[in-house]
XYZ file of C-alpha atoms in Angstrom:
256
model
C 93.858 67.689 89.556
C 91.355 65.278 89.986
C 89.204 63.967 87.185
C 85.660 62.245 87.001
C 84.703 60.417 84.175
C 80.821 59.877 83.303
C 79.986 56.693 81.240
C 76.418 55.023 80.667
C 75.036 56.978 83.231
C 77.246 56.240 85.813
C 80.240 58.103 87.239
C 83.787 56.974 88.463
C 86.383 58.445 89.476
C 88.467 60.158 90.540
C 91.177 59.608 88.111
C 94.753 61.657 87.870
C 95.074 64.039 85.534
C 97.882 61.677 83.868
C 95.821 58.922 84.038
C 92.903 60.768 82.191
C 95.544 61.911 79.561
C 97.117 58.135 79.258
C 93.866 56.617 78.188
C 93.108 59.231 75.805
C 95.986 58.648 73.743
C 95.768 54.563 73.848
C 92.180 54.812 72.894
C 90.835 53.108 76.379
C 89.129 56.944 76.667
C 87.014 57.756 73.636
C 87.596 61.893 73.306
C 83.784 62.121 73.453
C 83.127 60.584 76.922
C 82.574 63.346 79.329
C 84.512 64.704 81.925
C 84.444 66.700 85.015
C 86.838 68.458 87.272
C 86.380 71.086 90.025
C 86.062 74.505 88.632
C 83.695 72.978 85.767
C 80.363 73.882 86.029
C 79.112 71.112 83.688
C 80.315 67.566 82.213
C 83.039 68.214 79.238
C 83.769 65.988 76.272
C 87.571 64.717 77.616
C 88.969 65.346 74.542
C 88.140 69.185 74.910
C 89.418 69.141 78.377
C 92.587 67.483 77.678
C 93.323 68.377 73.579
C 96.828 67.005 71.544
C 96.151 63.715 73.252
C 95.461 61.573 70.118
C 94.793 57.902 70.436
C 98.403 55.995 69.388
C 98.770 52.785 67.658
C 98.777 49.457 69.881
C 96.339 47.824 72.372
C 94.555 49.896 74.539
C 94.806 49.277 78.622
C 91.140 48.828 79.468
C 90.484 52.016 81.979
C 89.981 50.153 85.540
C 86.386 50.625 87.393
C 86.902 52.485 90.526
C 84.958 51.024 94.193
C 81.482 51.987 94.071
C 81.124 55.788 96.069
C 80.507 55.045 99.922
C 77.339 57.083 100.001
C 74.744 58.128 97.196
C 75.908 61.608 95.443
C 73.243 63.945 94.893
C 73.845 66.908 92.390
C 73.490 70.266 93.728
C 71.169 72.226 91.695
C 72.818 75.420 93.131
C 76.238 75.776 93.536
C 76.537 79.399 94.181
C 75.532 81.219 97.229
C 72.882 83.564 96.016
C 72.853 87.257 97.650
C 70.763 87.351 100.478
C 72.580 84.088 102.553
C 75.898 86.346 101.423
C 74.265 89.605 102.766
C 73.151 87.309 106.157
C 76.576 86.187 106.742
C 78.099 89.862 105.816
C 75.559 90.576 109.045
C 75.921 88.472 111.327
C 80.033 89.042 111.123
C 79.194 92.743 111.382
C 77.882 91.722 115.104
C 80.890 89.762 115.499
C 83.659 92.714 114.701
C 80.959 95.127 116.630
C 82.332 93.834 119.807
C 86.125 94.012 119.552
C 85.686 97.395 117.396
C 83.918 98.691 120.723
C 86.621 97.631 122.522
C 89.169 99.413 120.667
C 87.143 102.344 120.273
C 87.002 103.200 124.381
C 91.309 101.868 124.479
C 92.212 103.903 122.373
C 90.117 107.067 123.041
C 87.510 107.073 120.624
C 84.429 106.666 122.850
C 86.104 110.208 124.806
C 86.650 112.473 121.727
C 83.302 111.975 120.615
C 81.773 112.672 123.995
C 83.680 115.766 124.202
C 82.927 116.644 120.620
C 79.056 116.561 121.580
C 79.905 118.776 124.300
C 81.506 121.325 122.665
C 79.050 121.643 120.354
C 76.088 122.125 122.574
C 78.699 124.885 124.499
C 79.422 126.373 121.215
C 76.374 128.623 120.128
C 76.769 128.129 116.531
C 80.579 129.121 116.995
C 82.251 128.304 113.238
C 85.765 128.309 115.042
C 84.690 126.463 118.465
C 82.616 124.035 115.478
C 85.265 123.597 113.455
C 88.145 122.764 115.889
C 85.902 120.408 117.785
C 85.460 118.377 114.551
C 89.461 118.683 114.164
C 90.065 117.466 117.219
C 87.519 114.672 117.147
C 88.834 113.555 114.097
C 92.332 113.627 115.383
C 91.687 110.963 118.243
C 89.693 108.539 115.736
C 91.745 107.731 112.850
C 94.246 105.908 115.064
C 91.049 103.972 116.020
C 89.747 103.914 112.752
C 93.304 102.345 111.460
C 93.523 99.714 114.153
C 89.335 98.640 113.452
C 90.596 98.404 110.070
C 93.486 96.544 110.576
C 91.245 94.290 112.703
C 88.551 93.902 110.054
C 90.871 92.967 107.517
C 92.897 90.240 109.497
C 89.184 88.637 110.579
C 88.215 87.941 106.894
C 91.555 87.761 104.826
C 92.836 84.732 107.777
C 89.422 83.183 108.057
C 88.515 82.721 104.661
C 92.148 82.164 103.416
C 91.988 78.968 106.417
C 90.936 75.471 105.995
C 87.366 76.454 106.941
C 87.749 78.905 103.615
C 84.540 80.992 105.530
C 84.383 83.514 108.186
C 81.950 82.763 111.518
C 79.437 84.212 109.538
C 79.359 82.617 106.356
C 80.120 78.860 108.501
C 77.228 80.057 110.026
C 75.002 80.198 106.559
C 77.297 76.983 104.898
C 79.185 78.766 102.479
C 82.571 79.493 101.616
C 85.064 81.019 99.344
C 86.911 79.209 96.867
C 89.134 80.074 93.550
C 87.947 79.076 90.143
C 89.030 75.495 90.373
C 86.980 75.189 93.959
C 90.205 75.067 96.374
C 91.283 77.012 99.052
C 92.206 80.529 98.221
C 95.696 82.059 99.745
C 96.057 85.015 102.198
C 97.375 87.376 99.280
C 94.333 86.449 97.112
C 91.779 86.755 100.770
C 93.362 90.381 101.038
C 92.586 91.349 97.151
C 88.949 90.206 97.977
C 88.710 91.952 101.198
C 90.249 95.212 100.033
C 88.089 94.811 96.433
C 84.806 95.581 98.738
C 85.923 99.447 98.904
C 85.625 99.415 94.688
C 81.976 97.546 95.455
C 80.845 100.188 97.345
C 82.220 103.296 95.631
C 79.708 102.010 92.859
C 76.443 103.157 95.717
C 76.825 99.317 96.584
C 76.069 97.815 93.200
C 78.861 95.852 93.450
C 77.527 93.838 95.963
C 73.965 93.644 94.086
C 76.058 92.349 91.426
C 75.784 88.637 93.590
C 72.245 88.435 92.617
C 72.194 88.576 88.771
C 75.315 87.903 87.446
C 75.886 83.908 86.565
C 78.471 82.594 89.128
C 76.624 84.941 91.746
C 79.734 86.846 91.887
C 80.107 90.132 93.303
C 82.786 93.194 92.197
C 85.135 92.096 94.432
C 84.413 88.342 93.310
C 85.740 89.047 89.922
C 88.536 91.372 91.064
C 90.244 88.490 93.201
C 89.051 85.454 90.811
C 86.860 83.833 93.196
C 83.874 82.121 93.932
C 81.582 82.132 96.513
C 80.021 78.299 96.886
C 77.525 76.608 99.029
C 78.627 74.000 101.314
C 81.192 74.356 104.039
C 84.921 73.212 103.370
C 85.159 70.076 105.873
C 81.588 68.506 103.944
C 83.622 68.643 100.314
C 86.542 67.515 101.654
C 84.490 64.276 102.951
C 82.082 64.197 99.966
C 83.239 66.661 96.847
C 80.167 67.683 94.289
C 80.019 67.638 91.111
C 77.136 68.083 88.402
C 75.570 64.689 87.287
C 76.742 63.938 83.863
C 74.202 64.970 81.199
C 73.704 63.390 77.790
C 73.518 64.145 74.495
C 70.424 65.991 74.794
C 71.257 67.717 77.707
C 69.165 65.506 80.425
C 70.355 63.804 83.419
C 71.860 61.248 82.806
C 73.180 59.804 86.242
């Protein structure tokens, strides 16, 4: 983990988590200084990030300035990706599934059974039994298709936003991404839970998504289910740069 450490206005870091915990207990680290790490979404007093680490008897190792940042860090006021860049990207990856859906839809027979469906039925003069079998069959032929869409669907998101980009096309597209709780890369298993979470958000009439426009962390249903996080900012641009909030003081101003 790594740690930031905010004093007189400034910020340095980062710092090991050992390190952090090593100064606290020789004193170099007053308990009271704040604190950040990714997940946070404020500055913390170090002592109630790191508790049990008393300051011991002895000299204290002065804690060493770090080299100044290579570029000014500016705090971003929003972290979260509010709903409407979510329900963009959610769109504009609908396009991009559209086309290999289509594809699989006329491979695999789909586009056929429901042409012949509509055919029957105009042949059928309100026939219950010619009606009903022509639904049977047409439903036959598509859930093959429907299975392999779905398979498709849930490989395109579970892989993309489980990769180092952490974002499908579509969210790259709008510069978000998906992280955990502690703002790193989330894993294939936990991509999956997310993706497969979205069928709870909509049994609710779709609330579920709403959900990413009032609740605090802008998370939706499925957000909570799977523990994540949906975050402005693609992956590569933290890597290079990571945010964090500007420390605040005492009475809760900026204070770098």
């Amino acid at each position: 983990m790594e740690v930031w450490i905010g004093r007189n206005g400034e910020r340095f870091g980062p710092y090991s988590e050992a390190d952090i915990r090593q100064w606290l207990r020789e004193g170099s680290l007053k308990p009271g200084e704040l604190a950040w790490h990714a997940g946070l979404t404020d500055w913390q007093p170090a002592g109630d990030l790191f508790p049990g680490e008393a300051p011991a008897g002895g000299s204290a190792t002065p804690m060493p300035p770090p080299p100044p940042p290579a570029q000014p860090w500016v705090a971003d006021p929003q972290p979260y990706a509010g709903f409407w860049k979510r329900l963009v990207a959610y769109i504009l990856d609908g396009f991009i599934l559209w086309i290999p859906n289509i594809i699989i839809g006329n491979l695999l027979g789909g586009t056929a059974a429901q042409l012949a469906m509509m055919h029957t039925i105009e042949n059928a003069n309100n026939d219950p039994a010619v009606l009903m079998a022509a639904y049977g069959a047409f439903w036959s032929a598509m859930l093959p298709v429907i299975g392999v869409q779905s398979l498709v669907t849930w490989a395109y998101f579970a892989l993309c936003e489980s990769s180092a980009m952490q974002a499908t096309p579509g969210k790259l597209a709008m510069g978000i991404r998906v992280t955990d709780y502690e703002g790193r890369r989330i894993t294939f298993l936990r991509a999956t839970g997310r993706h497969f979470g979205k069928i709870i958000s909509s049994l609710t009439l779709c609330i579920g998504f709403m959900m990413a426009g009032w609740t605090e962390r802008k998370q939706a249903l499925h957000d909570m289910m799977a523990s994540t996080l949906v975050v402005n900012g693609r992956a590569s641009a933290a890597r290079n740069n990571p945010q964090q909030p500007a420390p605040r003081s005492d009475d809760g101003s900026f204070s770098a």
